[in-house]
PDB file of C-alpha atoms in Angstrom:
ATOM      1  CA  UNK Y  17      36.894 -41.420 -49.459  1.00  0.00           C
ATOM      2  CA  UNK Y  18      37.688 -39.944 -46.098  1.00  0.00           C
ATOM      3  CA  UNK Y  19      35.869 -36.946 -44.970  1.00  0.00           C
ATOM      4  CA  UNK Y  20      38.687 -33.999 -44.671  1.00  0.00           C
ATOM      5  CA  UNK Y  21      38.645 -30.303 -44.568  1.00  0.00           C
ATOM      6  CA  UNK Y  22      41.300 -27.817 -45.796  1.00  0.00           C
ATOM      7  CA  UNK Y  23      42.016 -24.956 -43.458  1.00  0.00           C
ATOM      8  CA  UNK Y  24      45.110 -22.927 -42.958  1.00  0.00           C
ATOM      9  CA  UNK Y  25      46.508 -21.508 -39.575  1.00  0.00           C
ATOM     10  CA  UNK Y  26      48.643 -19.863 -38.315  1.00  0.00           C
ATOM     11  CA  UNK Y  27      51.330 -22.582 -36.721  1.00  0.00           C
ATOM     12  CA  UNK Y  28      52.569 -19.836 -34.371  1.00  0.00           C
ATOM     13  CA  UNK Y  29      49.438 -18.476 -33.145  1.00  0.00           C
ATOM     14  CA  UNK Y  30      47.893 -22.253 -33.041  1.00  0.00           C
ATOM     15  CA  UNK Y  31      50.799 -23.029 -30.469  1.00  0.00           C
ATOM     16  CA  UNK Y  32      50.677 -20.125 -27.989  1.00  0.00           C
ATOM     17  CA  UNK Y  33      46.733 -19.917 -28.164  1.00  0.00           C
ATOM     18  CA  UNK Y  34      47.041 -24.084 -27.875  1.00  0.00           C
ATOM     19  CA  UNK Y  35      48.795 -23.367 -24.660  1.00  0.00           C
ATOM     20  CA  UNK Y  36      46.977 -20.942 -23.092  1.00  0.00           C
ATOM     21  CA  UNK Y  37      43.623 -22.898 -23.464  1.00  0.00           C
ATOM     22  CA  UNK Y  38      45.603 -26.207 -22.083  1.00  0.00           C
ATOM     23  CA  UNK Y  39      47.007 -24.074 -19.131  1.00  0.00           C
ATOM     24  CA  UNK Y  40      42.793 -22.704 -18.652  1.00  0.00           C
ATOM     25  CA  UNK Y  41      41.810 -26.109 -18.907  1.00  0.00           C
ATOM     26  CA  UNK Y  42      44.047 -27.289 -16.282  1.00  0.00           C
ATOM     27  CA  UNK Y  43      43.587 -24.622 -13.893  1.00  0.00           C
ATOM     28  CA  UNK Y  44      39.901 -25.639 -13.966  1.00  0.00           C
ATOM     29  CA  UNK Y  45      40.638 -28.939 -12.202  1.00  0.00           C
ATOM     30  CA  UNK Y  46      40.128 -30.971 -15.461  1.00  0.00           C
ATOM     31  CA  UNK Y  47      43.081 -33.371 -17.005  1.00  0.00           C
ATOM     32  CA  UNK Y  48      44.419 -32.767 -20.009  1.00  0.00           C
ATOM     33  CA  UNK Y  49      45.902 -36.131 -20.774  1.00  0.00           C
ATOM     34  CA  UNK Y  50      42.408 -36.922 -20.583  1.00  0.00           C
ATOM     35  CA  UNK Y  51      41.242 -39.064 -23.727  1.00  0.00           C
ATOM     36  CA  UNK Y  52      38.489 -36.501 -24.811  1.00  0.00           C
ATOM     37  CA  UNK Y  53      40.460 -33.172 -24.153  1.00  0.00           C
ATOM     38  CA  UNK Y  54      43.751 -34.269 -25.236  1.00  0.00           C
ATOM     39  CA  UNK Y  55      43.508 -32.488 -28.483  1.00  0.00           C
ATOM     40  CA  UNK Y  56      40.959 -30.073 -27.270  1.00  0.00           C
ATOM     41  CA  UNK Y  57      43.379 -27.472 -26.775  1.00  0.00           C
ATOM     42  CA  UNK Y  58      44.595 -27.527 -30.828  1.00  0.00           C
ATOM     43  CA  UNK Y  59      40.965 -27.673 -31.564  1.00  0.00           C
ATOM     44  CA  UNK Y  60      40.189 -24.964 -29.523  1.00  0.00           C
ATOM     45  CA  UNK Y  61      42.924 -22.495 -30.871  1.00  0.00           C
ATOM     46  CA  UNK Y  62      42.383 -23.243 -34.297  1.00  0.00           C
ATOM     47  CA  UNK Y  63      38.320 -22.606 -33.944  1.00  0.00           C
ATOM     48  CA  UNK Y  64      38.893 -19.041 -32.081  1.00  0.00           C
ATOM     49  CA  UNK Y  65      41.123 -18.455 -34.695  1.00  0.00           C
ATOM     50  CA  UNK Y  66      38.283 -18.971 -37.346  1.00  0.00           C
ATOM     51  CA  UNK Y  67      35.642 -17.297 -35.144  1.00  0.00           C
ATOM     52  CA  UNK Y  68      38.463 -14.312 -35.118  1.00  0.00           C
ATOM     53  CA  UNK Y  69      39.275 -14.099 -38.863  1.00  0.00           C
ATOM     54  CA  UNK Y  70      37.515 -11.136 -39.832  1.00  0.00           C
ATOM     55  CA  UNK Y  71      40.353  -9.126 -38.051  1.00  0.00           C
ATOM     56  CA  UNK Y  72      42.471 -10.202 -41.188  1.00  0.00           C
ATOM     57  CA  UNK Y  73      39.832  -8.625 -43.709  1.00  0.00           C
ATOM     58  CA  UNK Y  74      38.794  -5.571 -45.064  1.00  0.00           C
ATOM     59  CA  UNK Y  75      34.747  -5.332 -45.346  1.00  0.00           C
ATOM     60  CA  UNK Y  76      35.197  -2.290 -48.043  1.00  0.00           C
ATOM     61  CA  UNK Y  77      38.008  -3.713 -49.885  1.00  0.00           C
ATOM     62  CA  UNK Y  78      34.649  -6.737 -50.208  1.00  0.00           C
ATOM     63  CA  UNK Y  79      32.323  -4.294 -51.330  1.00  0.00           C
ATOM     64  CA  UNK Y  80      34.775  -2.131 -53.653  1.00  0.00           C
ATOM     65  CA  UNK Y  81      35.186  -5.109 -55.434  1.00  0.00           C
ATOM     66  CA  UNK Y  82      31.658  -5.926 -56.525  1.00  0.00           C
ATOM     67  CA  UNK Y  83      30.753  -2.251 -57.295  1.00  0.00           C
ATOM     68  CA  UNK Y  84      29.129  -1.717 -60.481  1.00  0.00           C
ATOM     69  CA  UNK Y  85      27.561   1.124 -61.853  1.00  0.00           C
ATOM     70  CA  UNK Y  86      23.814   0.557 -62.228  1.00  0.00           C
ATOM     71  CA  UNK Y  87      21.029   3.644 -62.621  1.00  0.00           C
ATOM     72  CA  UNK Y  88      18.951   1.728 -60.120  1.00  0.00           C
ATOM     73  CA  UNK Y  89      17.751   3.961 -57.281  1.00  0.00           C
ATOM     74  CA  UNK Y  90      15.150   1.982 -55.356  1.00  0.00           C
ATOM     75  CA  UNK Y  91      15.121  -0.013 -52.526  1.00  0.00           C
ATOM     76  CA  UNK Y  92      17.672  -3.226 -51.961  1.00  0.00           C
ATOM     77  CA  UNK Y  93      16.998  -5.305 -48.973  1.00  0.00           C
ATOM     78  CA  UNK Y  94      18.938  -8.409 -48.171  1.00  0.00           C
ATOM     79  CA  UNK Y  95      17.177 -10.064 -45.132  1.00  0.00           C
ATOM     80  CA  UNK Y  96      17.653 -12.844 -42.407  1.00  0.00           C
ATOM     81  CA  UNK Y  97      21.620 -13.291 -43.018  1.00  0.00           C
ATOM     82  CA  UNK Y  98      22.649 -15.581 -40.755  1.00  0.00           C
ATOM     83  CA  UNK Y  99      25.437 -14.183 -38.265  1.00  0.00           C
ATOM     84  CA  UNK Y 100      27.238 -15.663 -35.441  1.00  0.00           C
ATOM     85  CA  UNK Y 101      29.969 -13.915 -32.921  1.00  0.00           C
ATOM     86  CA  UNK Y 102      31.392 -13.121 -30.085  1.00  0.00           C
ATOM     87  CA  UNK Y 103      30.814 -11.175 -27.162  1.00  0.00           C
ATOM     88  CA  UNK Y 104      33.599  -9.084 -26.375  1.00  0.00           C
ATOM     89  CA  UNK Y 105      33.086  -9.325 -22.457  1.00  0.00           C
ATOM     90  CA  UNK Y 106      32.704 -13.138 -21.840  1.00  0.00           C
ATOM     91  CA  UNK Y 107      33.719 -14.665 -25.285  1.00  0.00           C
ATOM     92  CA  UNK Y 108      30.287 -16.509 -25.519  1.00  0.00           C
ATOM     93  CA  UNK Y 109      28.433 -16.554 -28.607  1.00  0.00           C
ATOM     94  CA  UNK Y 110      25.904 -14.341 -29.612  1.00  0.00           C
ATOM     95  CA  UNK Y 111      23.856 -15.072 -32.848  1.00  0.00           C
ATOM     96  CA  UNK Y 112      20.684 -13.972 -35.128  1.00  0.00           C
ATOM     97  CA  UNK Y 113      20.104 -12.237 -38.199  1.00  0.00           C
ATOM     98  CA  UNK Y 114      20.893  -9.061 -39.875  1.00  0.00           C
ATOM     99  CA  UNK Y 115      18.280  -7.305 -41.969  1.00  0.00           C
ATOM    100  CA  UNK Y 116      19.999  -4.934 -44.835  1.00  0.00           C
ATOM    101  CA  UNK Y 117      18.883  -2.177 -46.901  1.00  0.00           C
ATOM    102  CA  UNK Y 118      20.326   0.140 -49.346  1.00  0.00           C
ATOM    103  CA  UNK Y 119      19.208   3.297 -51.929  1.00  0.00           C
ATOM    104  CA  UNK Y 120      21.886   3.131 -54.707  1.00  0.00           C
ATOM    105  CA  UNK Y 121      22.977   6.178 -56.034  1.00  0.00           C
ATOM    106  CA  UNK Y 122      24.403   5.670 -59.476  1.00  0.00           C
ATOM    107  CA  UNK Y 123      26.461   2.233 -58.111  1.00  0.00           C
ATOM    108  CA  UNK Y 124      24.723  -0.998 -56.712  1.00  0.00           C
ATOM    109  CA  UNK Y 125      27.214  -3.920 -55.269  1.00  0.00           C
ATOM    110  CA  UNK Y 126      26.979  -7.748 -55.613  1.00  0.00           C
ATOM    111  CA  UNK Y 127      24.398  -9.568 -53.366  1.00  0.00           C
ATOM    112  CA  UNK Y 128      26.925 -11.651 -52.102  1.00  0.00           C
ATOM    113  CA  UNK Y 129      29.100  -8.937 -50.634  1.00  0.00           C
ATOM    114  CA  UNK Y 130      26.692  -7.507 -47.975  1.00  0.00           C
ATOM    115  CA  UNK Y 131      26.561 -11.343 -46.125  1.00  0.00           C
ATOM    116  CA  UNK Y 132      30.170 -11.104 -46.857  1.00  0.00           C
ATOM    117  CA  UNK Y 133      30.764  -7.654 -44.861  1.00  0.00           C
ATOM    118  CA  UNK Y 134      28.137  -9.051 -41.789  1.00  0.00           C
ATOM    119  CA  UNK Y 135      30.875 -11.894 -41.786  1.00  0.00           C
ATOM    120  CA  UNK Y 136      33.991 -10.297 -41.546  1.00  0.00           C
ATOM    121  CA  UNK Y 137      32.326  -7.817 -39.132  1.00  0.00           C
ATOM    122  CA  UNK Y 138      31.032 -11.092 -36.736  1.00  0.00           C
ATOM    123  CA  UNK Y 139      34.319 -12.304 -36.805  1.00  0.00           C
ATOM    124  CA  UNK Y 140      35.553 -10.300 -34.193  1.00  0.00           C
ATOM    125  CA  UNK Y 141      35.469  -9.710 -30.817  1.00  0.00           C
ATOM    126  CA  UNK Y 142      31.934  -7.881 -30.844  1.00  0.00           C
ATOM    127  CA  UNK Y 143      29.164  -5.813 -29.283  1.00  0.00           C
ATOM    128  CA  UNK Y 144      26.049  -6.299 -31.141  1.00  0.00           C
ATOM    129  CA  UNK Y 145      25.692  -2.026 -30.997  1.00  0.00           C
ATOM    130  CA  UNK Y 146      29.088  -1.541 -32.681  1.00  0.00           C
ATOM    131  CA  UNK Y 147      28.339  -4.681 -34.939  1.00  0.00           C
ATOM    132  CA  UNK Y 148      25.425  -2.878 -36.151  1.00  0.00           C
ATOM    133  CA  UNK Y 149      27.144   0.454 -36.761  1.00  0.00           C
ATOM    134  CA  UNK Y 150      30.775  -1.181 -38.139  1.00  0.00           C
ATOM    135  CA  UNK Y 151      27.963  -2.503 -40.737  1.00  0.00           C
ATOM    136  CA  UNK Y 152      26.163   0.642 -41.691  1.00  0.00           C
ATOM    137  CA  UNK Y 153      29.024   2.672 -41.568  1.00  0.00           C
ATOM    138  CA  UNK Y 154      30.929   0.169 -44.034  1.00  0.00           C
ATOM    139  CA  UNK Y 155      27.994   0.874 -46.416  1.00  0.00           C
ATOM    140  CA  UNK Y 156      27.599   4.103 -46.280  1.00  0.00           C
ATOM    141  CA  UNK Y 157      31.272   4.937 -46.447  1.00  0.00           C
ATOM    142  CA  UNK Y 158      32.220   2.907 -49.343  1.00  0.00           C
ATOM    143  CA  UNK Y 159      29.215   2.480 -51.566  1.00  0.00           C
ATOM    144  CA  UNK Y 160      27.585   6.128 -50.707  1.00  0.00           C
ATOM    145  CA  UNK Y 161      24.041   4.942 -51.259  1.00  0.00           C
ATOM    146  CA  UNK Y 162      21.378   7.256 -51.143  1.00  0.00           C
ATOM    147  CA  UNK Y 163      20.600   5.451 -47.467  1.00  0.00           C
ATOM    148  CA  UNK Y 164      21.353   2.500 -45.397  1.00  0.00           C
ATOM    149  CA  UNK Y 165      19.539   0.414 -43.290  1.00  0.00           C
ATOM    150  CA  UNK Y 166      20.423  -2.344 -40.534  1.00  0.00           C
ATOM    151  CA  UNK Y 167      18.983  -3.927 -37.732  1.00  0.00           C
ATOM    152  CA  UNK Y 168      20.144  -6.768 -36.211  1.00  0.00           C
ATOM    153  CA  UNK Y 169      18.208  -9.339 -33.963  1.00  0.00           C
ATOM    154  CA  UNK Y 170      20.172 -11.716 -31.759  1.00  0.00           C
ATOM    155  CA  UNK Y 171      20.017 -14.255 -28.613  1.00  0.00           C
ATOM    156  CA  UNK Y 172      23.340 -13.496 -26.525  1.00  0.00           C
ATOM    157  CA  UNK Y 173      24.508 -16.638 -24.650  1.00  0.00           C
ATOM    158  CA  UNK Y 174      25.926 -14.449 -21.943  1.00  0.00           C
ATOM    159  CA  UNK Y 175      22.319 -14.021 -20.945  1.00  0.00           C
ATOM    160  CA  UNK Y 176      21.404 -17.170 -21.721  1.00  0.00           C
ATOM    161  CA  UNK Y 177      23.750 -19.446 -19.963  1.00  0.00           C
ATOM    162  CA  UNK Y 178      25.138 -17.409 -16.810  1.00  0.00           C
ATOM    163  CA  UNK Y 179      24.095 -13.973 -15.438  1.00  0.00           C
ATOM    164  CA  UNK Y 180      20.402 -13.472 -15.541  1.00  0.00           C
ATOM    165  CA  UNK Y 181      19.750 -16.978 -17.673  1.00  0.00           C
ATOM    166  CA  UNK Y 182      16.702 -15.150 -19.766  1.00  0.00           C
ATOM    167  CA  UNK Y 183      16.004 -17.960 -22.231  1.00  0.00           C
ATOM    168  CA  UNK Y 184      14.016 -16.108 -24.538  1.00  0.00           C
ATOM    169  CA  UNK Y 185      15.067 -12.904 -24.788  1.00  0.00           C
ATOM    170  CA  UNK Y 186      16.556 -11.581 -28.088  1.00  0.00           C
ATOM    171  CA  UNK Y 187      18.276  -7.717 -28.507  1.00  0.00           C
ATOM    172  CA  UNK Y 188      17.182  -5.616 -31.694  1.00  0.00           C
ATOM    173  CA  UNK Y 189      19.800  -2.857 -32.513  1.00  0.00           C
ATOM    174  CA  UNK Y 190      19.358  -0.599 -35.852  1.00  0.00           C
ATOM    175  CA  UNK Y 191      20.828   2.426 -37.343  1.00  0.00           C
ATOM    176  CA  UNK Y 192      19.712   4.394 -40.499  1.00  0.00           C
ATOM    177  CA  UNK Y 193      21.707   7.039 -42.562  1.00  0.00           C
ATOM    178  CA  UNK Y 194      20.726   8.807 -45.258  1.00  0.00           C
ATOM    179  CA  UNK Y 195      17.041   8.014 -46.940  1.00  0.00           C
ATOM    180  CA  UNK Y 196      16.072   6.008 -44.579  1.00  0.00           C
ATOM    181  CA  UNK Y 197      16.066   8.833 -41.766  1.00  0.00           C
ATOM    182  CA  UNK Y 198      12.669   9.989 -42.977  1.00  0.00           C
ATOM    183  CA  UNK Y 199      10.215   8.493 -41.143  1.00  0.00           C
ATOM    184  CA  UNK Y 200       8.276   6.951 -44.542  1.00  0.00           C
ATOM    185  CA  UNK Y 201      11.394   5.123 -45.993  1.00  0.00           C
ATOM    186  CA  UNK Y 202      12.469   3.585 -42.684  1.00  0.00           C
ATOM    187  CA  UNK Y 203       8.343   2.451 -42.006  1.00  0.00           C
ATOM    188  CA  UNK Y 204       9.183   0.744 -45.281  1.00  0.00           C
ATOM    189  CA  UNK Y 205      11.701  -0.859 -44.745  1.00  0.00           C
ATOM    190  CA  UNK Y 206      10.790  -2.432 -41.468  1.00  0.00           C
ATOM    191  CA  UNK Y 207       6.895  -3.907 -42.763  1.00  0.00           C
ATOM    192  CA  UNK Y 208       9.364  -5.117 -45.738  1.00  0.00           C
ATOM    193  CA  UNK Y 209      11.545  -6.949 -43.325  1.00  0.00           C
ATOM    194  CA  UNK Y 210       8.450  -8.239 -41.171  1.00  0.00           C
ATOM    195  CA  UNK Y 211       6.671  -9.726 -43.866  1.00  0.00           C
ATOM    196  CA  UNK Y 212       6.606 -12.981 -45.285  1.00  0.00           C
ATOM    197  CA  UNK Y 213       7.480 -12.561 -49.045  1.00  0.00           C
ATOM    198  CA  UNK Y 214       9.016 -15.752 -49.459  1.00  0.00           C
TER     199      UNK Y 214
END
């Protein structure tokens, strides 16, 4: 059996984003009738559409959803979730891991949903400060925890592939609310998320 994948666009947006990238690719000296980049521009609209999706979501409609009540009130971490976006000034990738923590109070929310929320939130066009803060304040907002935690860790290819070209550098943003602005819970959190459990 063939290998295919089902994915839905936009036949609209595909076109005029199609366009624009064959009208880039031209202006760059290359040729589109070119055998290689012939459907490059489709392909190209179609993946900045799926890079762009979490525009079309809403990260607390996610989390209402899995909400249950629960009279849990300790410490939740979720760490090393995988996220991927894009920088909002160049449009080059930047990627890493989010770290996660929350103090229920009275409600706790499905696992799933907080990888979920660091999805729709990467989706976008992106700074990795307001990525960390769209996150926390999604949390905090619409679960009201006790506290929230987040830092985020991530190689941006901005750095890496033009401008300064630092190979090895990696940005750490964070934000606490609640609980986790007392020096003791926080200090928790982070030699939780530093260790090797696993």
């Amino acid at each position: 059996m063939p290998y295919r994948v089902f994915e839905e666009y936009n036949i609209e947006v595909t076109s005029n984003v199609q366009e624009n990238y064959k009208s880039v690719i031209e202006s760059l000296g290359e040729d589109v009738t070119r055998e290689g980049l012939i459907k490059t521009p489709e392909r190209a609209a179609k993946a900045m559409q799926f890079l762009t999706s979490g525009y079309d979501q809403d990260p607390a409609e996610i989390l209402r959803g899995a909400m249950f009540a629960e009279d849990y009130r300790d410490m939740v971490i979720i760490k090393d979730i995988e996220l991927y976006s894009l920088c909002e000034h160049h449009m080059l990738p930047f990627f890493g891991k989010a770290h996660i923590a929350y103090i229920p109070d009275g409600h706790i929310v499905g696992l799933s949903k907080i990888p979920r929320i660091v999805d729709v939130f990467s989706r976008r066009l992106q700074v990795q400060e307001r990525l960390t803060h769209d996150i926390l304040e999604c949390i905090h907002t619409t679960l009201k925890p006790q506290g929230v935690a987040v830092v985020i860790e991530a190689a941006h290819m901005c750095m890496m592939m033009r401008g300064v070209q630092k190979q090895n550098s990696y940005t750490t943003t964070s934000g606490f609310r609640g609980q986790f602005e007392k020096v003791e819970t926080r200090s928790e959190f982070l030699n939780l998320i530093s260790s090797n459990l696993h």
